[in-house]
Coordinates of C-alpha atoms in Angstrom, one line a residue:
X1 CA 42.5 32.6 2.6
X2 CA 42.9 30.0 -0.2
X3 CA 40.4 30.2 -3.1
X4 CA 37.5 27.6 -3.6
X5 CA 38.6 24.4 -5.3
X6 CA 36.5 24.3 -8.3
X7 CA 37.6 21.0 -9.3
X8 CA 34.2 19.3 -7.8
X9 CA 32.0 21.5 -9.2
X10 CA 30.0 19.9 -11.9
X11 CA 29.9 22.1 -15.6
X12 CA 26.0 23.3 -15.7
X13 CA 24.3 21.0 -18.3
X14 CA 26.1 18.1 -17.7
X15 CA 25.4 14.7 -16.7
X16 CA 26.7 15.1 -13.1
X17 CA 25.1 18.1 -12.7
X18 CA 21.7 16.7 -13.7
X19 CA 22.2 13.7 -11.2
X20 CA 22.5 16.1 -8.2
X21 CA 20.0 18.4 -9.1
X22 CA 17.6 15.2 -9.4
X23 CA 19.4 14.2 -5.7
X24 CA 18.5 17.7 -4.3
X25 CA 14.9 17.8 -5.9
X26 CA 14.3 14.1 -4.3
X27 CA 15.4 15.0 -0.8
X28 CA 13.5 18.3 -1.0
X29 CA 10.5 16.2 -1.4
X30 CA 11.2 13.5 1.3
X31 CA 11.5 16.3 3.6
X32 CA 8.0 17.4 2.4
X33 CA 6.3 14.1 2.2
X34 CA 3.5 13.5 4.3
X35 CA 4.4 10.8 6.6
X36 CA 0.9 9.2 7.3
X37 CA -1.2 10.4 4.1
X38 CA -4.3 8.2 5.3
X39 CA -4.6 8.8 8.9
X40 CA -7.9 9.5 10.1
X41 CA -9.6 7.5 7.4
X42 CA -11.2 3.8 8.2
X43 CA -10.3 3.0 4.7
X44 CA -6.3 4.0 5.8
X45 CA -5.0 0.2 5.9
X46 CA -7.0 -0.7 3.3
X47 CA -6.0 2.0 0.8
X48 CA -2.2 1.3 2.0
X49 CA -2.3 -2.4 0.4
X50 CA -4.0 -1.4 -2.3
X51 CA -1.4 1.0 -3.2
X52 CA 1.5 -0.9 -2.1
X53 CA 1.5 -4.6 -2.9
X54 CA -2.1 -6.2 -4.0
X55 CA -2.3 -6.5 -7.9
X56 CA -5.5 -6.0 -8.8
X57 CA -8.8 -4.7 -7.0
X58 CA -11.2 -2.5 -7.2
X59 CA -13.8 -0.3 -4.5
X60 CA -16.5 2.4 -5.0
X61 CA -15.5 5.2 -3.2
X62 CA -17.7 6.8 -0.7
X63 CA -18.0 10.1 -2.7
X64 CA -19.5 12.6 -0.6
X65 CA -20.9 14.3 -4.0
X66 CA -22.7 11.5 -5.0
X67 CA -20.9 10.9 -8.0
X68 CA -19.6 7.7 -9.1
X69 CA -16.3 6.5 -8.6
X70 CA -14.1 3.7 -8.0
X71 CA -10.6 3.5 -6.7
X72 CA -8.1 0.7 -8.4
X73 CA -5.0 -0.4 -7.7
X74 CA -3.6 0.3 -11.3
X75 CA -5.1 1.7 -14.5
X76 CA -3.8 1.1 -18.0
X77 CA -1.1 3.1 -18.3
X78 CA -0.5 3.4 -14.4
X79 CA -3.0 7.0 -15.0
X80 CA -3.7 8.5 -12.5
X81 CA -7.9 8.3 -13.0
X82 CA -9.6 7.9 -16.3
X83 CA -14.0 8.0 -17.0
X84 CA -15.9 5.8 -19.2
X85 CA -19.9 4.7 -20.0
X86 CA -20.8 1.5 -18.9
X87 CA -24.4 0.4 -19.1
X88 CA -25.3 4.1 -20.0
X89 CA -23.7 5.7 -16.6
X90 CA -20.5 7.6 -16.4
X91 CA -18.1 5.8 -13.9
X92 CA -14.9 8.0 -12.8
X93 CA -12.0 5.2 -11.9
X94 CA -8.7 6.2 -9.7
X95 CA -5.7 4.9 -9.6
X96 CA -3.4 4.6 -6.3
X97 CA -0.5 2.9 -8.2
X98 CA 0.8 5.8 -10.3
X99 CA 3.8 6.6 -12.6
X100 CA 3.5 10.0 -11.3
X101 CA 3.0 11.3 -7.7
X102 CA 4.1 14.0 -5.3
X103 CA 5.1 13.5 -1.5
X104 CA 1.2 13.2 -0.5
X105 CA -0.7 10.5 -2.0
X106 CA -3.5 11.6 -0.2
X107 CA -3.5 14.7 -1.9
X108 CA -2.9 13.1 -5.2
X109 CA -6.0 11.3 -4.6
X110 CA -8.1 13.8 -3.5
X111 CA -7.0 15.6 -6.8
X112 CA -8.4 12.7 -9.1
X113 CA -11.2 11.8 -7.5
X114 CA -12.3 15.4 -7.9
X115 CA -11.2 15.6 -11.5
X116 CA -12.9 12.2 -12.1
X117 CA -16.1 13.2 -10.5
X118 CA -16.9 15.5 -13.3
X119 CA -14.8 13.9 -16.4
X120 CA -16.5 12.8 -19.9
X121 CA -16.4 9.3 -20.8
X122 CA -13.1 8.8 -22.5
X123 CA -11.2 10.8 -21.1
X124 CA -7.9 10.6 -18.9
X125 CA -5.5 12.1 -16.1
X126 CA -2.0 11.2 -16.7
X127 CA -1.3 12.7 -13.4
X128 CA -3.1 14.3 -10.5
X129 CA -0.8 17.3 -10.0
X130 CA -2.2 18.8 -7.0
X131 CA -2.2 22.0 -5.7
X132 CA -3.2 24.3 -2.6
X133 CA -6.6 24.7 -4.0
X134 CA -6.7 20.7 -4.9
X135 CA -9.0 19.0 -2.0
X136 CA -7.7 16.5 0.3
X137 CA -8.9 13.3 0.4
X138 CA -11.0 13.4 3.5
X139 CA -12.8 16.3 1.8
X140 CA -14.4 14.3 -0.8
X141 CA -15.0 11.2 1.1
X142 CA -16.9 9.5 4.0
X143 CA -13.9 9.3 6.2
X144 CA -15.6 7.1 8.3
X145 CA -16.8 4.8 5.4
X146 CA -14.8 1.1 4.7
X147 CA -13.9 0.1 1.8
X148 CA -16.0 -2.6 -0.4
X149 CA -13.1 -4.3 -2.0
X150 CA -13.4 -6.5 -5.3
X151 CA -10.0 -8.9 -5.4
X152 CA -9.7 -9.8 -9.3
X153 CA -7.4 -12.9 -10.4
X154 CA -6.6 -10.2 -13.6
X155 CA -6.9 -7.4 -15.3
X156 CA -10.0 -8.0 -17.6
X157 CA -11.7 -5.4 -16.1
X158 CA -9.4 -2.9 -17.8
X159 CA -12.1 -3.6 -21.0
X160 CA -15.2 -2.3 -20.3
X161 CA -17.9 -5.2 -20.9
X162 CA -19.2 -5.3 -24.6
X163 CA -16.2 -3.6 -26.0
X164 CA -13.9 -5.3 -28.5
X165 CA -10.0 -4.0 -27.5
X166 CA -7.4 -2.9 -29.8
X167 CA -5.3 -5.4 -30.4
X168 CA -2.5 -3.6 -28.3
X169 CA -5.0 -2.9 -25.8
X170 CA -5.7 -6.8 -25.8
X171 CA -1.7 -7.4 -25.8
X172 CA -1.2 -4.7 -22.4
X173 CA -4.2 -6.7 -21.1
X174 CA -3.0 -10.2 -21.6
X175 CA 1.2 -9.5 -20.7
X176 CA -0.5 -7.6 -17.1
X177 CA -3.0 -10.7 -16.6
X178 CA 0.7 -13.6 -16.5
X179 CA 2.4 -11.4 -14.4
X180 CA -0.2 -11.6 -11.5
X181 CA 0.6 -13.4 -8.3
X182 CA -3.1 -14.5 -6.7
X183 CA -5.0 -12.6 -3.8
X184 CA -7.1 -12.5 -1.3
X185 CA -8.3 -10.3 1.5
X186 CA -8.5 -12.4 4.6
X187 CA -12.5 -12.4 6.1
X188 CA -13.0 -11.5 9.9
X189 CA -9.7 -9.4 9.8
X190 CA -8.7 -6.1 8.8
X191 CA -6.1 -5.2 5.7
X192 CA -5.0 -8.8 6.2
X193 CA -3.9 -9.9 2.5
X194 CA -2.5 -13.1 1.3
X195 CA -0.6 -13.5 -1.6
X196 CA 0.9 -16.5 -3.6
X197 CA 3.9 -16.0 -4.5
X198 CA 5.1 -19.2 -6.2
X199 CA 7.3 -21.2 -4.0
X200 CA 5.6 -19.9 -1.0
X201 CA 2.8 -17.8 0.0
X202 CA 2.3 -14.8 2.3
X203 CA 0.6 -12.9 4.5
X204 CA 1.2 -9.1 5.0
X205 CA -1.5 -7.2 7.9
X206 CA -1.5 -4.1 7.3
X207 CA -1.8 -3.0 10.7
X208 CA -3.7 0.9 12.2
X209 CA -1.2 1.2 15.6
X210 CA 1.4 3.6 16.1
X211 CA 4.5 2.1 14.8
X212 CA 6.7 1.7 18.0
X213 CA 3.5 0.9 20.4
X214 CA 2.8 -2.1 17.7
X215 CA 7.1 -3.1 17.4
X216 CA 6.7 -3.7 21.2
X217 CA 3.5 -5.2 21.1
X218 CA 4.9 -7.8 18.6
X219 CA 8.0 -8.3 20.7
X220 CA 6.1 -9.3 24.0
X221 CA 4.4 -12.0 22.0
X222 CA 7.6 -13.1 20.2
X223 CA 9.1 -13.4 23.5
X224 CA 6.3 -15.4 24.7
X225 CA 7.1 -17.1 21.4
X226 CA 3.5 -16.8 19.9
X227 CA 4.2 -15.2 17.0
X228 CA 2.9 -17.6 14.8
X229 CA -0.4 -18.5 12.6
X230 CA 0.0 -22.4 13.9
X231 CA 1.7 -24.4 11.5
X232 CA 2.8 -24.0 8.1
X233 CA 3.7 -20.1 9.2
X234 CA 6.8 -18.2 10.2
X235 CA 7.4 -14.6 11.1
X236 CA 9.1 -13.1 8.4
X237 CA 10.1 -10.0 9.2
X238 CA 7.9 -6.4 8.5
X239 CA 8.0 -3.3 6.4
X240 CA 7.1 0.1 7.4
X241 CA 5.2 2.4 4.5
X242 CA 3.0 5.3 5.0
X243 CA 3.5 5.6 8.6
X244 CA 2.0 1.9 9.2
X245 CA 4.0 -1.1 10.1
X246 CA 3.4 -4.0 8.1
X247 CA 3.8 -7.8 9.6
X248 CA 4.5 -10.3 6.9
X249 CA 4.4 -14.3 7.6
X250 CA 5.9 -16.7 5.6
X251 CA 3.0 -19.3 4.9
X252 CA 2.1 -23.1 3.4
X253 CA 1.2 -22.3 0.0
X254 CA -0.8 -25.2 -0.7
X255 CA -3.4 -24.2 2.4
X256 CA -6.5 -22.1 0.6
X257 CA -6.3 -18.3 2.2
X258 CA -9.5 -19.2 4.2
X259 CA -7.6 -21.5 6.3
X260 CA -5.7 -18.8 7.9
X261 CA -8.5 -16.8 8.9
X262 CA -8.9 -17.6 12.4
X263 CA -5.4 -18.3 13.4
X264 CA -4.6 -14.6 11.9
X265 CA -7.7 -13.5 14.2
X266 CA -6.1 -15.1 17.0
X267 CA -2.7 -13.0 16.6
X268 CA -4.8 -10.5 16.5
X269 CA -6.5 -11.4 20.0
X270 CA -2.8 -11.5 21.1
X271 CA -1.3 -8.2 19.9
X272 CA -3.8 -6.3 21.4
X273 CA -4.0 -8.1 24.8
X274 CA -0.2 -7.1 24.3
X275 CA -0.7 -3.1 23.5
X276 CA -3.2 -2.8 26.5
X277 CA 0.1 -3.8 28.4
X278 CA 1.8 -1.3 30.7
X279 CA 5.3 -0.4 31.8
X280 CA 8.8 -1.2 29.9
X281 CA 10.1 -4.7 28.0
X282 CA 11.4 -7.2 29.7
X283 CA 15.1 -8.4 29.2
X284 CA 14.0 -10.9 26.8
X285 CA 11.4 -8.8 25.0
X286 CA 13.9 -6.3 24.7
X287 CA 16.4 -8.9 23.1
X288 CA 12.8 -10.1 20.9
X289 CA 12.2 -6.4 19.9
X290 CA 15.6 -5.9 18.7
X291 CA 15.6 -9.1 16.5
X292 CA 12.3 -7.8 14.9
X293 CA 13.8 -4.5 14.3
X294 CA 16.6 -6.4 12.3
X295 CA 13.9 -7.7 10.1
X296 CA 12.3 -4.5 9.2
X297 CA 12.8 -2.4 6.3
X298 CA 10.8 0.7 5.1
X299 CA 9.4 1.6 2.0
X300 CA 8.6 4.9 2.4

């Protein structure tokens, strides 16, 4: 039997060997990941944009302990959670837009929402790091409590009122606040954001559905060719993250978000007459569904 080539085997210490090992370790942990962190929560869609694409909002949490504490899209520093006094009260904050996680941001959560529950003003978690004794999210939460989201046009809210900033505090402050692209969370609709993005603005809908009973739910009304806000909109094509799919629309940006409430509220009259539909596609929603597939990519 001939020996075992050893010419593709990387010397241990060196850089090759480093980038597999860091390949290895990566897939190990998408095989782990948890593929829909949030299910079971009515906050799920909601905490999904948040961590995925809006810039800047904040929500008390529905802390089953009573304490107080407030989920963000990012803290200074992307930390995982951080306390401070504000008006004589201790306020824990969390973070959903990390530099650090592990393949369940629902555990990660549950992790800093307990550590900011009992934290001292000052204080703050670099990372969650959570554990088999670390509670999950729906353990330290109303799971059947929405979310009271604050959109913010910046990041002043990183200074807590009263207080004069470093001056590299006031520098992170002011690059974060020009690199902002406006929000908004559409009213009469769930997880519907809009966003303007310069040359044109979106909308991305976060939507609850099982992923393949929403792609054919989409492709019945794009065959029916109703996939649309009314004018100024176009399909654009959807993501997948966290076990949701994600619609996004290409929109007018010089229409205020408002205006596309009740045509997005209409889609949404349309997708689920679509869902409560029985029986396979047709030839040309089968043709439709393909298209959309063409025009989805996944996150994570």
């Amino acid at each position: 039997m001939a020996k075992k080539s050893k010419r593709n085997s990387p010397k241990p210490g060196s850089n090759r060997a480093e980038k597999i090992a860091e390949r290895k370790a990566a897939l190990e942990q998408a095989s782990t990941a948890i593929t829909r962190p949030f299910e079971g929560l009515e906050a799920e869609c909601d905490l999904v944009a948040l961590r995925e694409f809006v810039p800047s909002a904040t929500a008390p949490l529905p802390v089953t302990s009573g304490e107080s504490v407030v989920v963000v899209t990012v803290l200074p520093g992307a930390v995982a959670a951080l306390a401070r006094e504000e008006s004589g009260a201790r306020i824990g904050y969390v973070g959903v837009q990390v530099q650090v996680q592990s393949g369940d941001p629902a555990a990660d959560l549950g992790a800093a929402i307990a550590w900011a529950s009992t934290a001292g003003a000052g204080e703050s978690l670099a990372a969650a790091g959570p554990d088999e004794t670390s509670p999950r999210l729906a353990d330290v939460i109303d799971a059947t409590a929405a979310l009271d989201i604050t959109v913010h046009s910046d990041f002043n809210w990183w200074i807590p009122e009263g207080v004069e900033p470093a001056a590299d505090v006031a520098a992170t402050v002011t690059q974060a606040n020009a690199a902002i692209m406006p929000s908004a969370r559409l009213d009469g609709v769930s997880a519907a954001w809009w966003v303007d993005a310069g040359d044109k603005a979106h909308l991305r809908w976060v939507r609850p559905e099982d992923e393949d009973e929403l792609m054919l739910a989409l492709a019945r009304v794009h065959a029916a060719g109703n996939l649309h806000l009314g004018e100024g909109s176009r399909f654009a094509g959807s993501f997948r993250t966290h076990g949701l799919l994600v619609p996004v629309f290409d929109l007018d940006p010089e229409r205020h978000p408002s205006e596309w409430n009740s045509a997005t509220a209409q889609l949404g009259e349309r997708l689920a007459d679509a869902l409560a539909i029985e029986g396979p596609l047709t030839s040309d929603e089968r043709r439709a569904r393909d298209g959309l597939r063409g025009r989805q990519v996944t996150l994570r």
